[in-house]
Coordinates of C-alpha atoms in Angstrom, one line a residue:
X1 CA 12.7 -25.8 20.3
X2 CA 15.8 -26.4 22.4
X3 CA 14.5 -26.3 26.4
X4 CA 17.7 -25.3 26.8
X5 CA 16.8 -21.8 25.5
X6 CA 13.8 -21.3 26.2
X7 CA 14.1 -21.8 29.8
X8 CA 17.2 -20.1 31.3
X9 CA 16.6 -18.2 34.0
X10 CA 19.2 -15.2 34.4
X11 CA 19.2 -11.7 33.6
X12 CA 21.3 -9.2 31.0
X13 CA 24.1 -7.4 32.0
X14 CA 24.4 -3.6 31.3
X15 CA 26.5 -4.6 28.1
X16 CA 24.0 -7.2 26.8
X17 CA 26.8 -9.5 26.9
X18 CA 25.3 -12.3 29.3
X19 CA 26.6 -15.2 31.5
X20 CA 23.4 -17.2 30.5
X21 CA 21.0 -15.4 27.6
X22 CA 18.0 -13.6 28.8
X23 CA 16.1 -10.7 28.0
X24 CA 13.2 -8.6 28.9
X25 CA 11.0 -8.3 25.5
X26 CA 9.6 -5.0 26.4
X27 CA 12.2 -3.5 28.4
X28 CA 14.1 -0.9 26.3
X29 CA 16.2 0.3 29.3
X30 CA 17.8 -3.3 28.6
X31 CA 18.8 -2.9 25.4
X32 CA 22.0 -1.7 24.4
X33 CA 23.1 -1.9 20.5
X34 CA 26.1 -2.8 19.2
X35 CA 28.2 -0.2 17.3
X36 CA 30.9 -2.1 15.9
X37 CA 29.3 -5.8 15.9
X38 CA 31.5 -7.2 13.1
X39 CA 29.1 -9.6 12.0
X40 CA 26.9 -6.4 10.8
X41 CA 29.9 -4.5 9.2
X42 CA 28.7 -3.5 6.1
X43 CA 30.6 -2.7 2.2
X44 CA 29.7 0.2 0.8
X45 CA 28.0 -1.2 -2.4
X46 CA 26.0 -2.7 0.2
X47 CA 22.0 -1.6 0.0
X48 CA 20.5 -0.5 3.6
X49 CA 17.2 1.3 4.4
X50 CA 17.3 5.2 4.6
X51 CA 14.7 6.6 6.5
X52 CA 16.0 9.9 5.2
X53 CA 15.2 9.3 1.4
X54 CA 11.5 10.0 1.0
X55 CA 10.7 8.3 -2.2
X56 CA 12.5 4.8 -3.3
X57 CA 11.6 1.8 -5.7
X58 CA 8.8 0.0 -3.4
X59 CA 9.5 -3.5 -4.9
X60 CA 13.1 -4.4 -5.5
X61 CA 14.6 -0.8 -6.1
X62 CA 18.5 -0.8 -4.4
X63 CA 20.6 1.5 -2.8
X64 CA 18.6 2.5 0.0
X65 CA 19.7 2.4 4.0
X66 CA 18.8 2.7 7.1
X67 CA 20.0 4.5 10.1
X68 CA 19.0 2.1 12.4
X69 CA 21.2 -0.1 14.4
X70 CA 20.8 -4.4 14.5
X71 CA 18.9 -5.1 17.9
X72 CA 21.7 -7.6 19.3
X73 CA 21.6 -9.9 22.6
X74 CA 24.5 -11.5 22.9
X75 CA 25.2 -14.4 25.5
X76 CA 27.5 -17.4 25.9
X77 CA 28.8 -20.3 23.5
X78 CA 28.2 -17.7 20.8
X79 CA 24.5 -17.0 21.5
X80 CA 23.3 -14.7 19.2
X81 CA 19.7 -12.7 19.6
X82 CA 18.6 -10.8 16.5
X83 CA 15.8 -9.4 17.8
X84 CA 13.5 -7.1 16.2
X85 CA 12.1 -3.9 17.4
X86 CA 9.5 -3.4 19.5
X87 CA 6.7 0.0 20.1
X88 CA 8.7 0.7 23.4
X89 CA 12.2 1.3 22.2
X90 CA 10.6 4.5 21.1
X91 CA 7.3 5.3 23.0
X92 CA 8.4 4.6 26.5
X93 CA 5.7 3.2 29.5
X94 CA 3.3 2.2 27.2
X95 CA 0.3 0.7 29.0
X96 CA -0.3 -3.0 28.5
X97 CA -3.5 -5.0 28.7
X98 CA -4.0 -8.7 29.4
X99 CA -4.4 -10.7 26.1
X100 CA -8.0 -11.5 25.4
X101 CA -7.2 -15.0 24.0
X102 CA -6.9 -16.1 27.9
X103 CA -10.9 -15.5 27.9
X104 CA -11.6 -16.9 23.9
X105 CA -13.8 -20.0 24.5
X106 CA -11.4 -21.5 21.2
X107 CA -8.2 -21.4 23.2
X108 CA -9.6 -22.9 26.5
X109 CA -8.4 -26.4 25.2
X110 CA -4.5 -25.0 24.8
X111 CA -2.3 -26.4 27.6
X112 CA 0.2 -22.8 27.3
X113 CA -2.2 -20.0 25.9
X114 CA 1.6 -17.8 25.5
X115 CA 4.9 -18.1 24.3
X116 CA 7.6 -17.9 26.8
X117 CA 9.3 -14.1 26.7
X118 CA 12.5 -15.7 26.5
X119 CA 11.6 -18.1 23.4
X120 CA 14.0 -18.2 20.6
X121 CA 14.8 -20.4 17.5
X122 CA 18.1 -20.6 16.1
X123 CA 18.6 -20.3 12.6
X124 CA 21.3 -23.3 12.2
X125 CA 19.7 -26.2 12.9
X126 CA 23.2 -28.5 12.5
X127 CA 25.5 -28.7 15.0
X128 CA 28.8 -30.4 16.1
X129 CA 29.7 -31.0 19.8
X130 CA 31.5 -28.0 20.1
X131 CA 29.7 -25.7 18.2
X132 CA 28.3 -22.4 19.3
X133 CA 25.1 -21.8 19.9
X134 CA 24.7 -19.1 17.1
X135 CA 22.2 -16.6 15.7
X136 CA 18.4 -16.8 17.1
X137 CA 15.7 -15.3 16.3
X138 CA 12.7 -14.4 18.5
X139 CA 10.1 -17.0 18.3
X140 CA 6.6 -16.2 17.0
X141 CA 3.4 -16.5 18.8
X142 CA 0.8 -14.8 21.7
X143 CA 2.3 -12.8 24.6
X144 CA 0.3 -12.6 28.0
X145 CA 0.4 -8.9 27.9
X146 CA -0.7 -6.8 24.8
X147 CA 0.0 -3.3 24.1
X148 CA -3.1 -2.4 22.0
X149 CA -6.8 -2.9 23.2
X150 CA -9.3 -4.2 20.9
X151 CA -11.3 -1.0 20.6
X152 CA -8.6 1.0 19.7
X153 CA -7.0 -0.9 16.7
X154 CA -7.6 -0.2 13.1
X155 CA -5.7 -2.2 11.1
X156 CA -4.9 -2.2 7.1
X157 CA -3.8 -4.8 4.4
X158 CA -1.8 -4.1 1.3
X159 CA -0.4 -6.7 -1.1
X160 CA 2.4 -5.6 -3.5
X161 CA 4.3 -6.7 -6.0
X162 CA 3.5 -10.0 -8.2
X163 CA 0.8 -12.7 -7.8
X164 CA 1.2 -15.5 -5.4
X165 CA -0.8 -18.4 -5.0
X166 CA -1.7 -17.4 -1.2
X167 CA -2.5 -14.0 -1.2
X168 CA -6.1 -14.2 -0.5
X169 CA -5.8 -16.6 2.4
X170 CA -3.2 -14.7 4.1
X171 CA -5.5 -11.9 3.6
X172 CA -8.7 -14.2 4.9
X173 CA -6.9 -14.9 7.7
X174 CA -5.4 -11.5 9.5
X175 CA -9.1 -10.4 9.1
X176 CA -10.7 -13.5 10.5
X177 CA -8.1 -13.9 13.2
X178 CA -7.9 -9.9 14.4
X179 CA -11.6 -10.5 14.3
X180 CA -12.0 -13.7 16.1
X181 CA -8.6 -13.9 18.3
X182 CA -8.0 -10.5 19.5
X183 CA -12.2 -8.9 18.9
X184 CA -10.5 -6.3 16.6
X185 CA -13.3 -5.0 14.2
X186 CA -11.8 -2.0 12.1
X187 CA -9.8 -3.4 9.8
X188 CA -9.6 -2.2 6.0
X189 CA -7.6 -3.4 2.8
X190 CA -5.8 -0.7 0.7
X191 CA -6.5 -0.9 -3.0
X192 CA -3.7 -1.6 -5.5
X193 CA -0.3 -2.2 -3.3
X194 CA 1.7 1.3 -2.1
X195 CA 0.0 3.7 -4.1
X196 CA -3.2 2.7 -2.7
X197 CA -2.2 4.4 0.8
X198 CA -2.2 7.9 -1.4
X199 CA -3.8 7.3 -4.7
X200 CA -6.9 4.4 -4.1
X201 CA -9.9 3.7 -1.9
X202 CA -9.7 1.5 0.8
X203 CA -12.3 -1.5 1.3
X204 CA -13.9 -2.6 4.7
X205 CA -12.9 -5.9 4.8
X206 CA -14.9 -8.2 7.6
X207 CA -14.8 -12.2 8.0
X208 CA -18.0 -12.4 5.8
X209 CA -16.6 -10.0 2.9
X210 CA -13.2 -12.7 3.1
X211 CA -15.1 -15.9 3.9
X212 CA -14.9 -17.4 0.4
X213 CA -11.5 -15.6 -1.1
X214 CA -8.9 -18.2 -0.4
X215 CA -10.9 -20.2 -3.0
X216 CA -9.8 -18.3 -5.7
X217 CA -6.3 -16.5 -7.0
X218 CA -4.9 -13.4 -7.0
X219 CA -5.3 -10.9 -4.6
X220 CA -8.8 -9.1 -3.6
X221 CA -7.1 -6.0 -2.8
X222 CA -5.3 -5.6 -6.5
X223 CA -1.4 -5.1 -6.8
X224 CA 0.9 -3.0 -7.9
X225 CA 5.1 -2.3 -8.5
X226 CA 6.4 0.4 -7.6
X227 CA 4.5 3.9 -6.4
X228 CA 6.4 3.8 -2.8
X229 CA 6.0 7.3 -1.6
X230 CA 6.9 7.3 2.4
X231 CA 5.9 10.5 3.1
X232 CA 2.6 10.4 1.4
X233 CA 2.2 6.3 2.8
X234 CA 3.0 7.5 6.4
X235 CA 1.1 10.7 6.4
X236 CA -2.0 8.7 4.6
X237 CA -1.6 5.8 7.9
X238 CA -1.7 8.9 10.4
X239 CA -4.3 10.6 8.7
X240 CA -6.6 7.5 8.5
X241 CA -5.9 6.4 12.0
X242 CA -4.0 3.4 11.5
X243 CA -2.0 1.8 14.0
X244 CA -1.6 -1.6 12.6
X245 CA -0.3 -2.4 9.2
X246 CA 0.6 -5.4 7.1
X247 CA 2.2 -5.8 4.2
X248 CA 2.5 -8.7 2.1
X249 CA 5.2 -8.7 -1.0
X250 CA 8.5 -9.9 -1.4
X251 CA 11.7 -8.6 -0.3
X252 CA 11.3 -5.3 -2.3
X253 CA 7.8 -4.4 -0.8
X254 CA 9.9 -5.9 2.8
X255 CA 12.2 -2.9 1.7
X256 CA 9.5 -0.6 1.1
X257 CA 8.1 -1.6 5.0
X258 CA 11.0 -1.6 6.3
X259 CA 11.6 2.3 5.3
X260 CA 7.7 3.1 6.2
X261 CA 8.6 1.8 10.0
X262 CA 11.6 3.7 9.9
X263 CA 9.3 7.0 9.3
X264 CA 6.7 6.1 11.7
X265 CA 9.8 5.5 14.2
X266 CA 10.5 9.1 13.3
X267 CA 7.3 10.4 14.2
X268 CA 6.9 8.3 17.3
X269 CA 4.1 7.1 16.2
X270 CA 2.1 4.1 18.1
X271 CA 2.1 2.1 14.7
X272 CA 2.9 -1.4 14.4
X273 CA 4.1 -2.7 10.7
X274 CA 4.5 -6.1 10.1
X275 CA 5.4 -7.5 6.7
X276 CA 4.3 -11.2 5.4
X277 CA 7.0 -12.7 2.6
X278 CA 6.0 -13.5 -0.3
X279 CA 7.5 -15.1 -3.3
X280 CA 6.7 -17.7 -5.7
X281 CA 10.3 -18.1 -6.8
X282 CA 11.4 -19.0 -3.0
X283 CA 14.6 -16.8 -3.0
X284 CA 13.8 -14.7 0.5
X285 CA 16.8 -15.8 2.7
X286 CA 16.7 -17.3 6.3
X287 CA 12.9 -18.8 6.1
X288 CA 12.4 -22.3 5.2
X289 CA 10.5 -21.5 2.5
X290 CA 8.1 -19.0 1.1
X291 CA 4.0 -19.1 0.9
X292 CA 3.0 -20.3 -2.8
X293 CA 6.1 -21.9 -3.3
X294 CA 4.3 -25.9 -2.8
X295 CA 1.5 -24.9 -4.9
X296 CA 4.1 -23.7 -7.6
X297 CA 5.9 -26.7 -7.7
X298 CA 2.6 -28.9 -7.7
X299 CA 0.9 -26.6 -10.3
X300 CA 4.3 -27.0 -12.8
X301 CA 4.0 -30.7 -12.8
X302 CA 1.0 -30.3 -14.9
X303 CA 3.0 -28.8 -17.8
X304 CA 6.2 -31.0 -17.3
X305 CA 3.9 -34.0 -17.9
X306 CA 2.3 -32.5 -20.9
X307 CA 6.0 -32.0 -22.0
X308 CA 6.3 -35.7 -21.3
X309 CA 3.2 -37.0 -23.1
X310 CA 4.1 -35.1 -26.1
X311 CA 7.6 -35.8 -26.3
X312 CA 6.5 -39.6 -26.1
X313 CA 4.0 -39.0 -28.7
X314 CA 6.3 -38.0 -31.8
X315 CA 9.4 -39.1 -33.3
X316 CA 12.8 -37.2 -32.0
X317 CA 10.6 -34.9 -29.9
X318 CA 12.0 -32.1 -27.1
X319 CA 9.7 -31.1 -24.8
X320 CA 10.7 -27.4 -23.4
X321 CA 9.0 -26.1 -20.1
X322 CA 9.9 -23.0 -19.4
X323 CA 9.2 -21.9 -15.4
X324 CA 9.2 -19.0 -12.8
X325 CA 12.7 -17.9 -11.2
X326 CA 13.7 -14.6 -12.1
X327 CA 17.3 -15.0 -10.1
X328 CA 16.6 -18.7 -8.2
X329 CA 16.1 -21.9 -9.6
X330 CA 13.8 -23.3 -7.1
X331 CA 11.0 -23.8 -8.7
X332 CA 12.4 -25.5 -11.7
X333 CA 14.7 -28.1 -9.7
X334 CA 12.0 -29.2 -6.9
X335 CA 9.8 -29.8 -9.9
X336 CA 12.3 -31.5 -11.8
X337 CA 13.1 -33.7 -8.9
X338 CA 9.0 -34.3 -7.9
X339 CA 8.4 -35.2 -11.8
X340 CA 11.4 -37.6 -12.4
X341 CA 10.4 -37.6 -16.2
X342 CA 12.7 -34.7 -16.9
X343 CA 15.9 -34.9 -18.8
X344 CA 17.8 -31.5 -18.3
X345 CA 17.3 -29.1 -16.0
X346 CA 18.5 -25.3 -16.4
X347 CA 18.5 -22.6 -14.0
X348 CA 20.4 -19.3 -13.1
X349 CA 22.5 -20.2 -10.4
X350 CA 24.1 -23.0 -13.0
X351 CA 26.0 -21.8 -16.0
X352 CA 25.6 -23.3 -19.4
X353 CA 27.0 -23.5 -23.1
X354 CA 25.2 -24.7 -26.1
X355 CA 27.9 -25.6 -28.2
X356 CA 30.9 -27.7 -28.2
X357 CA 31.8 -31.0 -25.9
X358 CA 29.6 -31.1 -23.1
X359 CA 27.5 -28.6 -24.6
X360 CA 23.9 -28.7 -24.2
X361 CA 23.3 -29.7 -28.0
X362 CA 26.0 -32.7 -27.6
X363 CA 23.8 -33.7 -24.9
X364 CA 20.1 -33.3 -26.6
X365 CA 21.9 -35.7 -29.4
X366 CA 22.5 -38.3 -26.7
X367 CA 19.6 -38.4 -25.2
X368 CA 17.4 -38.5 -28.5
X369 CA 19.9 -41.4 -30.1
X370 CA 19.4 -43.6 -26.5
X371 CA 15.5 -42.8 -25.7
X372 CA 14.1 -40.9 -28.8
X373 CA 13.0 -37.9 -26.7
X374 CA 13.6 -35.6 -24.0
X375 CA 11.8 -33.1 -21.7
X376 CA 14.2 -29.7 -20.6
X377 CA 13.1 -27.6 -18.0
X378 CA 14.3 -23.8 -17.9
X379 CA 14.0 -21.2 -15.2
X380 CA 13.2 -17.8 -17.0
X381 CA 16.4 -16.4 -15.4
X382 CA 18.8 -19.2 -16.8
X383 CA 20.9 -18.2 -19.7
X384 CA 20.4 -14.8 -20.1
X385 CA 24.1 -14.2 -20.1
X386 CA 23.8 -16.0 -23.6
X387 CA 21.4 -13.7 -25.1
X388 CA 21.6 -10.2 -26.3
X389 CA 22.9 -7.1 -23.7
X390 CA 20.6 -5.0 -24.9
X391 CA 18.0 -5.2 -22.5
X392 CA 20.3 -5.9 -19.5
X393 CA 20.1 -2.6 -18.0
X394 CA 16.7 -2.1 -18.2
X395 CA 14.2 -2.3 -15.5
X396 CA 10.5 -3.2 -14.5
X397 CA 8.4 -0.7 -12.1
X398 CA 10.0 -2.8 -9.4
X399 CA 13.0 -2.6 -10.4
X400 CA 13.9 -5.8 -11.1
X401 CA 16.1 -6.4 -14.4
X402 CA 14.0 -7.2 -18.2
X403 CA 14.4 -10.4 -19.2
X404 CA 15.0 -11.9 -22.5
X405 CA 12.3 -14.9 -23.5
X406 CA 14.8 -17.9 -22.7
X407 CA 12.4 -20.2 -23.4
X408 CA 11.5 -19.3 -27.1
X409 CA 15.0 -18.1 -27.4
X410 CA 16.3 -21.7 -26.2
X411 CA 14.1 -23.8 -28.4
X412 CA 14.7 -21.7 -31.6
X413 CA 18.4 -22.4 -31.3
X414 CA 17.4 -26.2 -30.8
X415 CA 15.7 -25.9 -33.7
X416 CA 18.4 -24.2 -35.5
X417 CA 20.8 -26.6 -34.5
X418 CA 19.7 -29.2 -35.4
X419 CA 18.2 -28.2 -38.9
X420 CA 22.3 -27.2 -39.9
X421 CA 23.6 -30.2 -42.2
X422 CA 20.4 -32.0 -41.6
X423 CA 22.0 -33.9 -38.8
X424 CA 18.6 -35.4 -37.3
X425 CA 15.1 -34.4 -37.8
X426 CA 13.2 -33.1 -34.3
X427 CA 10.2 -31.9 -33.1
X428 CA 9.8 -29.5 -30.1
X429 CA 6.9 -28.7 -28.0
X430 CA 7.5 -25.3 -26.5
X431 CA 4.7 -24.8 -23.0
X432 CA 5.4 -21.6 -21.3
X433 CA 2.7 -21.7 -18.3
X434 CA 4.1 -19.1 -15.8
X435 CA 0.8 -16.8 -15.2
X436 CA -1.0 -20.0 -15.1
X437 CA 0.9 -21.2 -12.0
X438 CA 1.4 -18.2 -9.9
X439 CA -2.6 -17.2 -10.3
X440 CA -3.9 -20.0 -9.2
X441 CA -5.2 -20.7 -5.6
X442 CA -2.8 -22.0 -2.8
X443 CA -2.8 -25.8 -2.1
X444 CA -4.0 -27.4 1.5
X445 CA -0.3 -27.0 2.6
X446 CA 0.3 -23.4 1.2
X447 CA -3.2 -22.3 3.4
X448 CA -2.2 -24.1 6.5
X449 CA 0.5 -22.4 6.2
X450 CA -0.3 -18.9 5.2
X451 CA -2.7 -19.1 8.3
X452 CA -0.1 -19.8 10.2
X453 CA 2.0 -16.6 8.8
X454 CA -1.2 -14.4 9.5
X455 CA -1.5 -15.3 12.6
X456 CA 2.1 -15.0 14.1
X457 CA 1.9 -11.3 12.4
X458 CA -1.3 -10.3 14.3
X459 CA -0.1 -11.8 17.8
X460 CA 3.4 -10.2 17.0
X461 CA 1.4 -7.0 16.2
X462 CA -0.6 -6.8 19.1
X463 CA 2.7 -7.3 21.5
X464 CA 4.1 -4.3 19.8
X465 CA 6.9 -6.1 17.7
X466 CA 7.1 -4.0 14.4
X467 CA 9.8 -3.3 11.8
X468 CA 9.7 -7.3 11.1
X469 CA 8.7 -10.0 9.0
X470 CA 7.3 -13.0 10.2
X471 CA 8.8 -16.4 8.6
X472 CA 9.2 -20.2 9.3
X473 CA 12.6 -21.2 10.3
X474 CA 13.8 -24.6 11.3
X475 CA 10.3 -25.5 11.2
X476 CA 9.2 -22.7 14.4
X477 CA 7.4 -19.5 13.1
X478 CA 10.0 -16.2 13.8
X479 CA 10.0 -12.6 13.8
X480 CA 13.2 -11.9 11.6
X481 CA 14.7 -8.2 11.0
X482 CA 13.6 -6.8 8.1
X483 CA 17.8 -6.4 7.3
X484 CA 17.9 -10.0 7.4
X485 CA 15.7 -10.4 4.6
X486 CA 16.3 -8.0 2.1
X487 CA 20.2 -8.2 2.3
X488 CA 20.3 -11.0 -0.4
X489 CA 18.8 -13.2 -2.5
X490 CA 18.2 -16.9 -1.3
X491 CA 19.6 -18.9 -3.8
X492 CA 20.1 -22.7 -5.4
X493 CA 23.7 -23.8 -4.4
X494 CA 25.0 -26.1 -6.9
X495 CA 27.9 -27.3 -5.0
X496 CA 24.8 -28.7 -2.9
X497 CA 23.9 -32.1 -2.4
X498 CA 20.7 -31.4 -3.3
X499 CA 22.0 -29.9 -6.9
X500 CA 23.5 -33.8 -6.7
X501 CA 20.6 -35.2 -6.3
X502 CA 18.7 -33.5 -9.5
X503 CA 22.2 -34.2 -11.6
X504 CA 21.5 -38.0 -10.6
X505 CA 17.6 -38.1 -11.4
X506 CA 18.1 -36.2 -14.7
X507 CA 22.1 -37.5 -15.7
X508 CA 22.7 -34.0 -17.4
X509 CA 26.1 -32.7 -17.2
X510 CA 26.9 -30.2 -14.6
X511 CA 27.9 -27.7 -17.4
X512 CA 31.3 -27.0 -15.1
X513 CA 34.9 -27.9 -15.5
X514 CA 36.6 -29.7 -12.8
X515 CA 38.4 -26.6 -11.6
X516 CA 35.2 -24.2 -11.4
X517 CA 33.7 -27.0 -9.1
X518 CA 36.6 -26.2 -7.4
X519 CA 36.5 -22.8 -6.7
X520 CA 32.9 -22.4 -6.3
X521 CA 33.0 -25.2 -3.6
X522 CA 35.9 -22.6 -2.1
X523 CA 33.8 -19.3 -2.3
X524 CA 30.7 -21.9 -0.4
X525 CA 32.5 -22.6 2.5
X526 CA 34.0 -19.5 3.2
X527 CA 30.3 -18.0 3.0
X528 CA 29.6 -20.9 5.1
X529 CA 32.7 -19.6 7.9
X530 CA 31.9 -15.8 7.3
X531 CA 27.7 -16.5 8.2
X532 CA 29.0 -18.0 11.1
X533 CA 30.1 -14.9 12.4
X534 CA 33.4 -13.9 11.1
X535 CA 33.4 -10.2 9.2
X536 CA 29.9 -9.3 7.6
X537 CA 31.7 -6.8 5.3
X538 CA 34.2 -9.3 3.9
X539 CA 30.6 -12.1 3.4
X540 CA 29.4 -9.0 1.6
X541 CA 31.8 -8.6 -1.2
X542 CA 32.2 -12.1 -1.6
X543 CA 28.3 -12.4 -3.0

């Protein structure tokens, strides 16, 4: 963290345009919104929350809005504050109580029990000499005042969406630290993701009910697409008494919370809502990276080395591994690049052809004449341009797009290929191991880190920051918009070095013609300008 921000000592102005940035976190006379901030200009075709529509698509459905303006705090050098909101901008003179970590036995070694009000992170890490500061976000962490007592919270869980390794230890640890952090005893878990608020029992959940779950995969709580119902959710939280809820999905069930604050705004409810990201396939924007994602990577190694053995093991063998990544490749590359044993790599962000010079088949001939086998790695998203439309337009529960099998669609045209005019006799081992990978437990990094998650939700909870998600960013845990997330997809750049680097390990073609390098390379760097704070609404229509 930069000293230099966490430490200035001046005040706002009345136009939250400020000589030095500062700001008061729970001061909403402070806080004045932009209403023609450029950088939040948005097109049209643009999707934003509506707080309006009652009923939308809780995991991944689109055209929905908000009414809510961006939280800006604007200062000099092109400081940039995307702050998040906060119980008071809407329940004014709320009473605060000192936080109870300052008397937890635990914490009596920590040098600072709290983060500094004025804490922020910034979200590009690389800078020149002249650079401006740029876009912050508020850092993550314990606050010396809290705005709920321990007596009064009841808190609930919901996971949504897909599995995760991860799930159950995020879970384990918002009980276990609201119990043993803050002395919060009334927590519960709602039963099969957003239909549970309406349609399911809840479960008591307590650190001796969770002490053993991040041992196993899945989710304790059951899942669920779809079945977002904001009236029904909201009126179900107010009924029940809640007043402190976390959600845990990716960025459609971070859609699907971002709408159910928006409603609880409405109401002027005292209701915090804090969302946990989660996504095997890494493709949330703005965080480092998502929970699950290491033990993914790890877990896919298994099945590229059985790829390997195999296609070592026979005569002209391919070995086709076909792994997680709907609309991002991130799974598939960093276990390409961690395995070093595979030969092609294939993903959606990265265009292919199979016939023809510096097809994919021209390739597979190579590499079987030079070594006598080959291993290809596929992300289910890649080629589905190649296969049939008929599908295209139909949609899961969550409204994410049907996918064709690429992998058995990929190694039947091998097959096909090469079994026209007998040109060279193979053999191909297809291993598909997607629900193997994603229901497994997390990894020692994954749980370190998925503690860390819970806990920067519950101490951002008990501050009264809500309508947010909390996230790693340049290596400092955030509290991010919930806009900020669910405005794109994170996804592989392959003008990247990094692409460059899996192109050297694996010495496949790009798949790209000199003058599509070209213009790709173009269309990155003015992204590149455009995040940096020229028009949002042009950025917008360039994706």
């Amino acid at each position: 963290m930069d000293s230099s921000i966490s430490n200035s000592p001046t005040s706002i102005s009345s136009s939250a345009s400020l000589s030095i940035p500062r700001f008061r976190c729970f001061d909403p006379a402070n806080f004045h919104p932009p209403t023609t901030n450029p950088r939040f200009l948005r097109s049209s075709s643009s999707p934003r929350l509506n707080s309006t529509s009652p009923t939308i698509n809780g995991n991944g459905g689109t055209g929905i809005s908000t009414n809510s303006e961006p939280k800006i705090v604007t200062g000099e050098a092109g400081f940039e504050l995307e702050d998040v909101p906060h119980l008071t901008d809407y329940i004014p003179q709320l009473p605060t109580y000192p936080n109870p970590l300052q008397d937890n036995p635990s914490y009596s070694v920590v040098k600072q029990y709290f983060v500094n009000d004025d804490d922020t992170v910034v979200q590009k890490i690389v800078a020149q000499k002249d650079s401006h500061r740029g876009t912050h976000f508020r850092r993550a962490g314990p606050r010396q005042k809290v705005y709920f007592e321990s007596d009064e919270v009841h808190a609930c869980i919901v996971t949504c969406g897909g599995l995760c390794p991860g799930l159950n230890t995020v879970i384990r640890e918002l009980v276990c630290g609201l119990y043993f952090m803050y002395g919060v005893t009334k927590v519960i878990g709602i039963e099969g993701g957003y239909r549970g608020f309406y349609a399911r029992n809840t479960v008591p959940l307590t650190p001796n009910v969770v002490n053993d779950i991040h041992k196993r995969g899945g989710t304790i709580l059951g899942t669920s697409r779809g079945g977002h119902d904001t009236s029904k959710i909201v009126d179900s939280i107010q009924d029940r008494g809640i007043n402190q809820v976390y959600i845990i999905g990716g960025d459609g069930t971070q859609r699907g919370a971002a709408v159910i604050f928006e409603e609880i705004r409405r109401r002027g409810l005292k209701v915090a809502v804090a969302g946990i990201p989660k996504t095997i396939d890494n493709d949330i924007p703005v965080i480092d990276k998502s929970f699950g994602f290491d033990t993914a990577v790890e877990e896919a190694q298994r099945a590229i080395n059985a790829a390997h053995v195999e296609s070592e093991s026979f005569e002209n063998c391919i070995g086709v591994v076909k792994l997680m990544g709907r609309y991002s490749g991130f799974i598939a590359m960093y276990a390409t690049l961690a395995s070093r044993d595979v030969d092609c790599c294939l993903i959606p962000e990265s265009p292919f052809y199979l016939e023809g010079p510096g097809g994919l088949f021209e390739y597979i001939e190579k590499r079987l004449n030079e070594n006598g086998h080959m291993v290809i790695v596929i992300a289910e998203g890649a080629g589905q341009e190649l296969l049939s439309e008929s599908i295209h337009n139909k949609r899961d529960a969550s409204g994410n797009k049907l996918l064709k099998d690429v992998g058995l669609w990929i190694s039947q045209k091998i097959k096909d290929h090469f079994a026209k005019g007998k040109r060279m006799a193979i053999n191909l081992k297809y291993i598909d191991p997607t629900y193997m990978i994603r229901a497994i437990p997390s990894n020692a990094s994954d749980n370190v880190y998925c503690t860390l998650l819970a806990q920067s939700a519950i101490h951002g909870a008990m501050a009264g920051y809500t309508g947010c998600t909390v996230g790693l960013v340049n290596g400092r845990h955030t509290y991010i918009p919930f806009y900020r997330i669910t405005e794109r997809q994170h996804k592989v750049i392959i003008t990247d070095r990094m692409w460059a680097r899996l192109l050297s390990s694996t010495h496949q073609p790009s798949f790209l013609d000199p003058e599509e390098i070209t213009g790709r390379k173009a269309e990155e760097e003015s992204r590149t300008e455009l995040s940096n704070g020229e028009d949002y609404e042009e950025a917008v229509v360039l994706k």
